[in-house]
Amino acid sequence: HVQLVESGGGSVQAGGSLRLSCAASGYTYSSYCMGWFRQAPGKEREGVAAIDSDGSTSYADSVKGRFTISHDNAKSTVYLQMNNLQPEDTGIYFCAMAQGWVRYPAQLERTAYRHWGQGTQVTVS
């Protein structure tokens, strides 16, 4: 079965940076989409960034210019580089995977994804 394991979360001060990683295993999809979502306390989970296996990307307006999603297909890993972090970026960040390519705006919608990781906490103060 598909497993997604996130890492790289932590606590930083406003203006700082973090890089999240998501290692995927157990999948047999020749094409797929990987997304990062986040959930703040008391709020719904929202799409942050996504990337198809062909490199097509999408970003939420709130993170454009600050976050960058990338992937290393050889390592089956997707990354989220987060710069200039702000307190409103605080939340649990989840990695998700969908079979096949998913295009914007569906790339940032929870319902497009079947597989989810356990999440990693990001706290910005």
mmCIF file of C-alpha atoms in Angstrom:
data_model
loop_
_atom_site.group_PDB
_atom_site.id
_atom_site.type_symbol
_atom_site.label_atom_id
_atom_site.label_comp_id
_atom_site.label_asym_id
_atom_site.label_seq_id
_atom_site.Cartn_x
_atom_site.Cartn_y
_atom_site.Cartn_z
ATOM 1 C CA HIS A 1 0.000 0.000 0.000
ATOM 2 C CA VAL A 2 1.047 3.606 -0.499
ATOM 3 C CA GLN A 3 2.927 5.216 2.381
ATOM 4 C CA LEU A 4 3.783 8.894 2.679
ATOM 5 C CA VAL A 5 6.165 10.050 5.381
ATOM 6 C CA GLU A 6 6.668 13.758 6.044
ATOM 7 C CA SER A 7 9.654 15.291 7.790
ATOM 8 C CA GLY A 8 11.271 18.665 8.295
ATOM 9 C CA GLY A 9 8.725 20.485 10.408
ATOM 10 C CA GLY A 10 9.699 22.548 13.409
ATOM 11 C CA SER A 11 9.510 25.918 15.112
ATOM 12 C CA VAL A 12 10.933 29.063 13.560
ATOM 13 C CA GLN A 13 10.663 32.785 13.996
ATOM 14 C CA ALA A 14 8.839 34.939 11.505
ATOM 15 C CA GLY A 15 10.971 35.483 8.426
ATOM 16 C CA GLY A 16 12.675 32.130 8.808
ATOM 17 C CA SER A 17 12.729 29.114 6.501
ATOM 18 C CA LEU A 18 11.989 25.421 6.626
ATOM 19 C CA ARG A 19 12.117 22.623 4.077
ATOM 20 C CA LEU A 20 9.599 19.840 4.299
ATOM 21 C CA SER A 21 10.136 16.445 2.710
ATOM 22 C CA CYS A 22 7.683 13.726 1.818
ATOM 23 C CA ALA A 23 8.968 10.278 0.959
ATOM 24 C CA ALA A 24 6.558 8.060 -0.951
ATOM 25 C CA SER A 25 6.689 4.287 -1.152
ATOM 26 C CA GLY A 26 4.514 1.373 -2.162
ATOM 27 C CA TYR A 27 2.958 3.017 -5.226
ATOM 28 C CA THR A 28 2.898 1.717 -8.779
ATOM 29 C CA TYR A 29 1.500 4.775 -10.548
ATOM 30 C CA SER A 30 3.369 5.783 -13.686
ATOM 31 C CA SER A 31 1.929 9.274 -13.358
ATOM 32 C CA TYR A 32 0.812 10.998 -10.189
ATOM 33 C CA CYS A 33 0.341 14.263 -8.383
ATOM 34 C CA MET A 34 1.816 15.147 -5.002
ATOM 35 C CA GLY A 35 0.348 17.913 -2.891
ATOM 36 C CA TRP A 36 1.066 19.742 0.331
ATOM 37 C CA PHE A 37 -1.843 20.760 2.498
ATOM 38 C CA ARG A 38 -1.958 22.453 5.871
ATOM 39 C CA GLN A 39 -4.410 22.663 8.711
ATOM 40 C CA ALA A 40 -4.377 25.329 11.370
ATOM 41 C CA PRO A 41 -6.216 24.843 14.681
ATOM 42 C CA GLY A 42 -9.923 25.310 14.178
ATOM 43 C CA LYS A 43 -9.619 25.652 10.417
ATOM 44 C CA GLU A 44 -10.166 23.372 7.474
ATOM 45 C CA ARG A 45 -7.334 21.706 5.662
ATOM 46 C CA GLU A 46 -6.228 23.831 2.715
ATOM 47 C CA GLY A 47 -4.086 23.208 -0.322
ATOM 48 C CA VAL A 48 -0.702 24.910 -0.299
ATOM 49 C CA ALA A 49 1.190 23.597 -3.323
ATOM 50 C CA ALA A 50 1.160 20.636 -5.673
ATOM 51 C CA ILE A 51 3.264 19.103 -8.406
ATOM 52 C CA ASP A 52 2.510 16.496 -11.051
ATOM 53 C CA SER A 53 5.052 13.856 -11.996
ATOM 54 C CA ASP A 54 5.547 15.811 -15.232
ATOM 55 C CA GLY A 55 6.499 18.902 -13.248
ATOM 56 C CA SER A 56 3.317 20.955 -13.514
ATOM 57 C CA THR A 57 2.850 22.992 -10.310
ATOM 58 C CA SER A 58 0.200 24.987 -8.485
ATOM 59 C CA TYR A 59 0.383 27.297 -5.477
ATOM 60 C CA ALA A 60 -2.118 28.881 -3.157
ATOM 61 C CA ASP A 61 -2.131 32.662 -3.519
ATOM 62 C CA SER A 62 -1.080 33.029 0.122
ATOM 63 C CA VAL A 63 2.258 31.299 -0.470
ATOM 64 C CA LYS A 64 3.176 32.365 -4.003
ATOM 65 C CA GLY A 65 6.653 33.844 -4.079
ATOM 66 C CA ARG A 66 7.538 32.354 -0.692
ATOM 67 C CA PHE A 67 7.085 28.587 -1.079
ATOM 68 C CA THR A 68 8.549 26.320 -3.747
ATOM 69 C CA ILE A 69 7.520 22.742 -4.412
ATOM 70 C CA SER A 70 9.885 20.353 -6.145
ATOM 71 C CA HIS A 71 10.350 16.649 -6.613
ATOM 72 C CA ASP A 72 13.054 14.082 -7.030
ATOM 73 C CA ASN A 73 11.408 11.256 -8.933
ATOM 74 C CA ALA A 74 14.441 9.007 -8.493
ATOM 75 C CA LYS A 75 14.044 9.293 -4.718
ATOM 76 C CA SER A 76 10.227 9.307 -4.808
ATOM 77 C CA THR A 77 10.380 12.426 -2.674
ATOM 78 C CA VAL A 78 8.641 15.771 -2.881
ATOM 79 C CA TYR A 79 9.909 18.883 -1.120
ATOM 80 C CA LEU A 80 8.367 22.111 0.044
ATOM 81 C CA GLN A 81 10.831 24.941 0.559
ATOM 82 C CA MET A 82 9.196 27.571 2.736
ATOM 83 C CA ASN A 83 10.815 30.987 2.996
ATOM 84 C CA ASN A 84 9.784 34.162 4.797
ATOM 85 C CA LEU A 85 7.498 32.165 7.056
ATOM 86 C CA GLN A 86 4.782 34.080 8.872
ATOM 87 C CA PRO A 87 2.666 33.210 11.919
ATOM 88 C CA GLU A 88 -0.305 32.512 9.652
ATOM 89 C CA ASP A 89 1.696 29.665 8.101
ATOM 90 C CA THR A 90 1.477 27.772 11.383
ATOM 91 C CA GLY A 91 -0.261 24.424 11.188
ATOM 92 C CA ILE A 92 0.105 20.746 10.515
ATOM 93 C CA TYR A 93 1.421 20.142 7.020
ATOM 94 C CA PHE A 94 0.257 17.033 5.211
ATOM 95 C CA CYS A 95 1.600 15.369 2.118
ATOM 96 C CA ALA A 96 -0.892 13.762 -0.265
ATOM 97 C CA MET A 97 -0.747 11.678 -3.416
ATOM 98 C CA ALA A 98 -3.170 11.221 -6.280
ATOM 99 C CA GLN A 99 -3.026 8.715 -9.100
ATOM 100 C CA GLY A 100 -2.552 10.351 -12.481
ATOM 101 C CA TRP A 101 -2.009 13.966 -13.332
ATOM 102 C CA VAL A 102 -4.165 16.531 -11.609
ATOM 103 C CA ARG A 103 -4.404 20.032 -13.028
ATOM 104 C CA TYR A 104 -5.181 23.340 -11.373
ATOM 105 C CA PRO A 105 -7.411 24.095 -9.569
ATOM 106 C CA ALA A 106 -8.015 20.474 -8.568
ATOM 107 C CA GLN A 107 -4.357 20.175 -7.572
ATOM 108 C CA LEU A 108 -5.158 22.187 -4.445
ATOM 109 C CA GLU A 109 -8.399 20.406 -3.556
ATOM 110 C CA ARG A 110 -8.467 17.728 -0.902
ATOM 111 C CA THR A 111 -10.924 15.572 -2.800
ATOM 112 C CA ALA A 112 -8.413 14.974 -5.607
ATOM 113 C CA TYR A 113 -6.126 12.965 -3.329
ATOM 114 C CA ARG A 114 -6.468 9.407 -2.141
ATOM 115 C CA HIS A 115 -3.363 8.900 -0.036
ATOM 116 C CA TRP A 116 -2.265 11.018 2.918
ATOM 117 C CA GLY A 117 0.664 11.206 5.295
ATOM 118 C CA GLN A 118 0.436 11.699 9.043
ATOM 119 C CA GLY A 119 1.547 15.319 8.944
ATOM 120 C CA THR A 120 4.353 17.397 10.396
ATOM 121 C CA GLN A 121 3.941 20.421 12.650
ATOM 122 C CA VAL A 122 5.147 23.840 11.558
ATOM 123 C CA THR A 123 5.060 26.635 14.137
ATOM 124 C CA VAL A 124 5.993 30.214 13.299
ATOM 125 C CA SER A 125 6.198 32.803 16.072
#
